[in-house]
Every structure is written in structure tokens, then in C-alpha cells.
Tab-separated table of C-alpha atoms in Angstrom:
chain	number	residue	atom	x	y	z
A	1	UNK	CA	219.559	16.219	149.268
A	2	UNK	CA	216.724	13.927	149.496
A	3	UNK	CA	218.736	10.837	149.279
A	4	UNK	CA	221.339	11.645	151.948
A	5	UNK	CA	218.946	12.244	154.314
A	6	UNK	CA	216.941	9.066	153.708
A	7	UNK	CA	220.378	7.381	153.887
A	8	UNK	CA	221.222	9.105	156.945
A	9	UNK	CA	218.099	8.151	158.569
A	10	UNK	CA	218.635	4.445	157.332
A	11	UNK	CA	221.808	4.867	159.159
A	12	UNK	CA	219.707	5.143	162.578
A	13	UNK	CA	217.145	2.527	162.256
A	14	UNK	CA	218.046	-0.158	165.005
A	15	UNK	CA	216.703	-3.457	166.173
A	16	UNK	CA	214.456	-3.910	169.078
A	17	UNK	CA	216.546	-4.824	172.418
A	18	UNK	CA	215.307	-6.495	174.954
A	19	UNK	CA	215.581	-5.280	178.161
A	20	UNK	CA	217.935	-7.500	179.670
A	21	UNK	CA	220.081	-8.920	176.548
A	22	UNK	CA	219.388	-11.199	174.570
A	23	UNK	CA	220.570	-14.051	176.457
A	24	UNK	CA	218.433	-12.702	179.167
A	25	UNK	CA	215.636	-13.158	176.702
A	26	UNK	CA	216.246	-16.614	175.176
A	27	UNK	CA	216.502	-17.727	178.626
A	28	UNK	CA	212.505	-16.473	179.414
A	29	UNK	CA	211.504	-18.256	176.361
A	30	UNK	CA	213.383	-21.087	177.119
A	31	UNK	CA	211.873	-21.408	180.334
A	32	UNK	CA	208.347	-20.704	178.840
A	33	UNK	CA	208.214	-23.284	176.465
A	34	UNK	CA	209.419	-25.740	178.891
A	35	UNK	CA	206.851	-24.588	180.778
A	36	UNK	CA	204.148	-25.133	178.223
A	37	UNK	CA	206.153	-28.784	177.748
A	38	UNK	CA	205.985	-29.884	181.202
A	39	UNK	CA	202.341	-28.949	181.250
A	40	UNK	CA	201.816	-30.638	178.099
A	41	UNK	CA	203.426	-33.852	179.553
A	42	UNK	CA	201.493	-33.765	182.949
A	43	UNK	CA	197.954	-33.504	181.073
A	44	UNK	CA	199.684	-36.565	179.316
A	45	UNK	CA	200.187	-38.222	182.095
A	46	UNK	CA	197.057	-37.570	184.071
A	47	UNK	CA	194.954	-38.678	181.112
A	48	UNK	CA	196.992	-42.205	181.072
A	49	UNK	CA	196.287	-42.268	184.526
A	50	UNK	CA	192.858	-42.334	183.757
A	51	UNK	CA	192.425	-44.266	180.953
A	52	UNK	CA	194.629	-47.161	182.969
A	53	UNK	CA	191.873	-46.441	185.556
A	54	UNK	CA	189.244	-46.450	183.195
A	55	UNK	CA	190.799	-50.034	181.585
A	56	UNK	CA	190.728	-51.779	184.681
A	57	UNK	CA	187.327	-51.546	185.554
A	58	UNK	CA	186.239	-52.087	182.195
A	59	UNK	CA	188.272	-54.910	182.704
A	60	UNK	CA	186.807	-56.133	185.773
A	61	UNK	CA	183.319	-55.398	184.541
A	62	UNK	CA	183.888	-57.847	181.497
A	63	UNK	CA	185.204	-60.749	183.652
A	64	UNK	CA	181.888	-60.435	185.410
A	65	UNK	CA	179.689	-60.318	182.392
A	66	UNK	CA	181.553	-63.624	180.964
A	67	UNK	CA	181.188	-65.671	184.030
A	68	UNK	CA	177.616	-66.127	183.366
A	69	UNK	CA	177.525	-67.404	179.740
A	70	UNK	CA	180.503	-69.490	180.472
A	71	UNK	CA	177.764	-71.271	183.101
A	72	UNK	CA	176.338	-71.906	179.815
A	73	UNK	CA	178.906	-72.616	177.601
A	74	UNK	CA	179.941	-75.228	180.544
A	75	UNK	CA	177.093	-76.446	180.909
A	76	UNK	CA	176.815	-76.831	176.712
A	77	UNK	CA	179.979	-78.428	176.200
A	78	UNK	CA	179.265	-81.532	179.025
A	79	UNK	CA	175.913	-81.543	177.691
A	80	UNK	CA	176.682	-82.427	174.033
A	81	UNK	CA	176.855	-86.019	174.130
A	82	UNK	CA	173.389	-86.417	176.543
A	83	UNK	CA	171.432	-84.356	173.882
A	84	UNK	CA	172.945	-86.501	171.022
A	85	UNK	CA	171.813	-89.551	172.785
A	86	UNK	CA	168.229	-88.242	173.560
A	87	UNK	CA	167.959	-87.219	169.217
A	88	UNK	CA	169.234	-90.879	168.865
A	89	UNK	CA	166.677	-92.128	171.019
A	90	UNK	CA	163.780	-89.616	169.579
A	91	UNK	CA	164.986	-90.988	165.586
A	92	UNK	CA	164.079	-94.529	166.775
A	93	UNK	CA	160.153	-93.591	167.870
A	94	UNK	CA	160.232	-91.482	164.493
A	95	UNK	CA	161.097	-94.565	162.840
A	96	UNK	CA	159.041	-96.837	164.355
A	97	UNK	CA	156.198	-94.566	163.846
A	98	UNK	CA	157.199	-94.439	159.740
A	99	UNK	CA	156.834	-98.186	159.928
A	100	UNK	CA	153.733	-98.619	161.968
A	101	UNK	CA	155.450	-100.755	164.226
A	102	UNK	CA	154.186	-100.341	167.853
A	103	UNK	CA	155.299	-97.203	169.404
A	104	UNK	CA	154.920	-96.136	173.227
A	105	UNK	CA	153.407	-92.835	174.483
A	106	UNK	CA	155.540	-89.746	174.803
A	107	UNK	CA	156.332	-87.304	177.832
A	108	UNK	CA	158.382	-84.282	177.734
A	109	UNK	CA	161.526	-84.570	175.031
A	110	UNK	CA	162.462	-80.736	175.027
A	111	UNK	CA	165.608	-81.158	177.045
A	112	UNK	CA	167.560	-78.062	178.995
A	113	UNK	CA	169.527	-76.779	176.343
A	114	UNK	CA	170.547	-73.046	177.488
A	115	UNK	CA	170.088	-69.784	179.048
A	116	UNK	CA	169.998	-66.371	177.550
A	117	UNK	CA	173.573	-65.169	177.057
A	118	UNK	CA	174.089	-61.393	178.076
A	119	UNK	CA	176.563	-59.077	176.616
A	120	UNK	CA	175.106	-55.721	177.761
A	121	UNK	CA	178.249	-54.671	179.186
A	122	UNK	CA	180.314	-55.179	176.630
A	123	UNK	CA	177.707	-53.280	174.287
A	124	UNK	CA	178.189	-50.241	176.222
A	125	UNK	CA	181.455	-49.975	176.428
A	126	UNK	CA	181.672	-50.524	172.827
A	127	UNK	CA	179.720	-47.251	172.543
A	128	UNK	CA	182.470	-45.666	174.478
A	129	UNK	CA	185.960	-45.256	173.709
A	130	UNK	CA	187.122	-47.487	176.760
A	131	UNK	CA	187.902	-50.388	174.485
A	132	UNK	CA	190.376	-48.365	171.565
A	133	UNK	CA	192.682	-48.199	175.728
A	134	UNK	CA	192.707	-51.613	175.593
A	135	UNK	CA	195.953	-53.957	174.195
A	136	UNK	CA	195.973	-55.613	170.846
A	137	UNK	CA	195.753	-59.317	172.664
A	138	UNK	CA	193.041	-58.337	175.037
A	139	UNK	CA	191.058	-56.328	172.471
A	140	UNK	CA	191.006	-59.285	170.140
A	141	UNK	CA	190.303	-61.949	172.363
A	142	UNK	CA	187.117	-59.689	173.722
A	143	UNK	CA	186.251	-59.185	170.006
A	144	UNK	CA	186.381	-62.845	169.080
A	145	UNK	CA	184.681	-63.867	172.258
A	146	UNK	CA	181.852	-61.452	171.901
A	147	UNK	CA	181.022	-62.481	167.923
A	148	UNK	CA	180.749	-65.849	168.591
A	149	UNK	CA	178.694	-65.246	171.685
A	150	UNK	CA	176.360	-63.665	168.821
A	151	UNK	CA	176.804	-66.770	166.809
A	152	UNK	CA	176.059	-69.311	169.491
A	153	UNK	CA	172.574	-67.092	170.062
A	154	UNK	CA	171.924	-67.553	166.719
A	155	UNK	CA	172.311	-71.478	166.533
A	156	UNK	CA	170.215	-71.760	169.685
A	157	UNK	CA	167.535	-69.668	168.177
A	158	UNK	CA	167.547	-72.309	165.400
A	159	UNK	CA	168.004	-75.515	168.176
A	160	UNK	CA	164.860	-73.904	169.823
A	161	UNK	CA	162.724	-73.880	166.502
A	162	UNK	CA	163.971	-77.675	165.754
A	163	UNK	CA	162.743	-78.980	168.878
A	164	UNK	CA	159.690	-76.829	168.235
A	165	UNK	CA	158.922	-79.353	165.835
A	166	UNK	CA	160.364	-82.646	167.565
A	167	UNK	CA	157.559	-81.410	170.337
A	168	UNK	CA	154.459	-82.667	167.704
A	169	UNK	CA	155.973	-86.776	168.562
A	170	UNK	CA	154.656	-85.968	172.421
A	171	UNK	CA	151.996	-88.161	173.541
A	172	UNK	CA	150.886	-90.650	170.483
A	173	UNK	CA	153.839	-90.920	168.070
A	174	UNK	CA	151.476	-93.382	166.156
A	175	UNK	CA	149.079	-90.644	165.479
A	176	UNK	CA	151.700	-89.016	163.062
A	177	UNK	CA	151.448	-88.658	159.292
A	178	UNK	CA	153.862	-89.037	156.539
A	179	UNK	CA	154.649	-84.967	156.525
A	180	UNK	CA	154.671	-84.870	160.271
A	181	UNK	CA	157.203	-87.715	159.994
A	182	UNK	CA	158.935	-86.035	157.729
A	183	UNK	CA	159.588	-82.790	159.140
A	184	UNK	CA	160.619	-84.399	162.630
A	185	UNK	CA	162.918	-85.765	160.414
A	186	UNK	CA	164.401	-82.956	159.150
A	187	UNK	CA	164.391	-80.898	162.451
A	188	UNK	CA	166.120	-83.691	164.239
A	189	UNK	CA	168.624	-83.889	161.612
A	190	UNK	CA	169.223	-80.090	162.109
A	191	UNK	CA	169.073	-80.128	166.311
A	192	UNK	CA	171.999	-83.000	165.588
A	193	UNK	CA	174.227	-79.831	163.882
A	194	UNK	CA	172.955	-77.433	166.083
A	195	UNK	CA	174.187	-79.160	169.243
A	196	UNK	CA	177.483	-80.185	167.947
A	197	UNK	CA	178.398	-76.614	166.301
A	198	UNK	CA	176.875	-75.012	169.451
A	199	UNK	CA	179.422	-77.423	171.917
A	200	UNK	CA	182.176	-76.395	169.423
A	201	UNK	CA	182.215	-73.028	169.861
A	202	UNK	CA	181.165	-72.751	173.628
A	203	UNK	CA	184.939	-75.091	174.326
A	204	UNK	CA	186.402	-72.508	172.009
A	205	UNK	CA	184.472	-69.292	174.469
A	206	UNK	CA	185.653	-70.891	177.576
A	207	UNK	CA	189.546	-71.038	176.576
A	208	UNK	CA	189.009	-67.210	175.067
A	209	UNK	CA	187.323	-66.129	178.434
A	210	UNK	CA	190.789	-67.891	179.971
A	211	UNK	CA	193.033	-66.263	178.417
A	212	UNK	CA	191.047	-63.084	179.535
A	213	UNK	CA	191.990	-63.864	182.669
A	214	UNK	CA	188.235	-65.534	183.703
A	215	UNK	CA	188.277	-69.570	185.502
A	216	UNK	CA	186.231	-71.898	183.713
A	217	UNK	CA	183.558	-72.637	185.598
A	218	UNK	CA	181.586	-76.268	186.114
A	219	UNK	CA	178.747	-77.867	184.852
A	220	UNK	CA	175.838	-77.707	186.596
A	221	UNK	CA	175.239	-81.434	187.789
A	222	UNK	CA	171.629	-80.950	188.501
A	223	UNK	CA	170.991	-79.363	184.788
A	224	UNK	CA	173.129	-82.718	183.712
A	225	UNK	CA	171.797	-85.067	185.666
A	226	UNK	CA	168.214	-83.923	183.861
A	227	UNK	CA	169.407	-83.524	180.227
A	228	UNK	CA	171.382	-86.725	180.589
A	229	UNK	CA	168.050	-88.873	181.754
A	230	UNK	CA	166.250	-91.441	179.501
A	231	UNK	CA	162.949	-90.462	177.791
A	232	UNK	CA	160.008	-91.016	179.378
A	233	UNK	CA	157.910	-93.235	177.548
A	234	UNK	CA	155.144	-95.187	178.912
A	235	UNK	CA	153.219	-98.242	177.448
């Protein structure tokens, strides 16, 4: 009958051996997947490798960059109280000119108040993924370092346009009006904030840049020794 012999030939259907066992076949898998793991693990290891390589001279790179606005920053920071003393000294001829009172001639008040501050390394690694191979600490001290670098521009874009307008007192302070008077005013009121929030955060950029593993540098003496002089004025 039809059934029996579809049972019978049930009866004769066998699994697949392998050639060798199956122990004999574990065993090759076995040692194929730990194959595949230990290659796995070695392309692991050899892209570490390279990223550590990769982080270190980023790294190096960055310390460069930094050294030269910290020059600035330095130079900023020692700055501060010279370029306070020179608005001081710039409010009394504004003052005297309001009042008519006898004023002496003007020379040159702009005083040195910065350099350019460049962060093009640090932009391009940002467009790379260098920086996400980086440690929490290090990461955030280059992020907080680099924003306020931005911020510092930005204030000394605004210190440049004050003393812009400080510039008109030059020469003849007597020749003034009453709006010229007031907008020196008003600009030296502003350069007063600019150079204190501008020293605040370049102390704050040179203990960031520190702990990044960069040495403060010094003032430049010459650049103080100019910025800290009196006004010339002449009779």
C-alpha cells in the first residue's frame, strides 16, 4: 500500500553527517569564528592605534595654535589697568572740553589693544572626527576655550569701534560740539566694559589653555611699556 511505502521510506530519511563527526565539525566552526573574532579584535585594535595617533597630534597641533592668542590674552590681562587709566585720563579732556575750560592739543590716544586671534586649526579639526577621540575633560576644556576665544573677538570688534569714536578728541578737543561730546561719552563709557570683560575672560583662557597642558606665556614689556605711557598732549 501507498502508506507503507511512504512510511517505509520515512524510515530511511537520515541527517546530513559530516565527514569527520560532529565534534570534528563543531571544532572547525569553533575555530572559524574565533577566527573571524580575533580578526575583529585586531581591526579594533589597529584603529585605536590610530585614532591615539591621530589624538596626539591633534593634540600637539592645538597647543601650538593657543600659544599665540595666549600672547594676547597675556598681554590683555597686564594691560587692563594701563587702558583704564588712559579712558580716565581721555574723560577729563572730554570734560574739560564740555565746560570750555582750556584744553591742550591731542596726539595719538588709540592705544595697543590686541592682535587677531586664530583658531584655524581647531576649525578643521572640528570638521573632522578627530575631536569625538578626544576625553570628556580635554574635549570640554577645548570647547570652552574656543567659544570664548569667539567672544573675546567679538568684544574687541566693539573696543575697536569705541575708540573709533574717542579718535574725533585728536588734535583740538576744544573744537568739539555738544553731540561730539556726547558720543565720546558714550564710547568711552563702553571701551571702560569692553576692556574689563575682555581682561576677564582672557585670565579665564590662560588657566583653560593650562589645564590643556599649554605654559602661560608673558606680557610683552615693550607692548606695556607703550599702552602703559601718559597721553601726549601738548600746549
Amino acid at each position: 500500500m501507498l502508506s507503507d511505502r511512504l512510511g517505509e521510506s520515512a524510515m530511511h530519511i537520515h541527517l546530513p553527517k559530516p565527514l569527520h563527526g560532529w565534534r570534528e565539525f563543531v571544532g572547525e566552526v569553533g575555530v572559524i569564528v574565533l577566527g573571524v573574532l580575533i580578526a575583529i579584535g585586531f581591526e579594533q585594535i589597529v584603529e585605536q592605534i590610530h585614532w591615539a595617533g591621530e589624538v596626539r597630534s591633534a593634540r600637539s597641533a592645538l597647543r601650538g595654535e593657543m600659544q599665540q592668542p595666549d600672547r594676547v590674552f597675556a598681554y590683555r590681562v597686564a594691560a587692563q589697568p594701563c587702558i583704564a587709566r588712559r579712558l580716565e585720563e581721555i574723560n577729563k579732556l572730554v570734560e574739560q572740553a564740555a565746560k570750555h575750560a582750556p584744553v591742550p592739543r591731542v596726539g595719538s590716544l588709540i592705544p595697543d589693544i590686541g592682535n587677531a586671534l586664530n583658531d584655524n586649526v581647531w576649525e578643521t579639526y572640528r570638521a573632522s572626527q578627530t575631536l569625538a577621540h578626544f576625553d570628556d575633560e580635554d574635549l570640554g576644556l577645548l570647547g570652552i576655550y574656543y567659544t570664548q576665544l569667539g567672544n573675546i573677538r567679538r568684544f574687541e570688534g566693539e573696543e575697536n569701534r569705541d575708540w573709533g569714536v574717542i579718535k574725533v578728541l585728536e588734535g583740538d578737543p576744544s573744537r568739539l560740539g555738544p553731540e561730539d561730546i556726547a558720543g565720546i561719552r558714550v564710547a568711552i563709557q563702553n571701551a571702560r566694559f569692553d576692556n574689563s570683560i575682555i581682561a576677564s575672560i582672557a585670565a579665564d583662557e590662560l588657566d583653560y589653555s593650562r589645564r590643556f597642558g599649554v605654559s602661560p606665556p608673558k606680557a610683552n614689556s615693550s607692548r606695556l611699556k607703550e599702552v602703559c605711557a601718559p597721553l601726549r598732549v601738548t600746549a
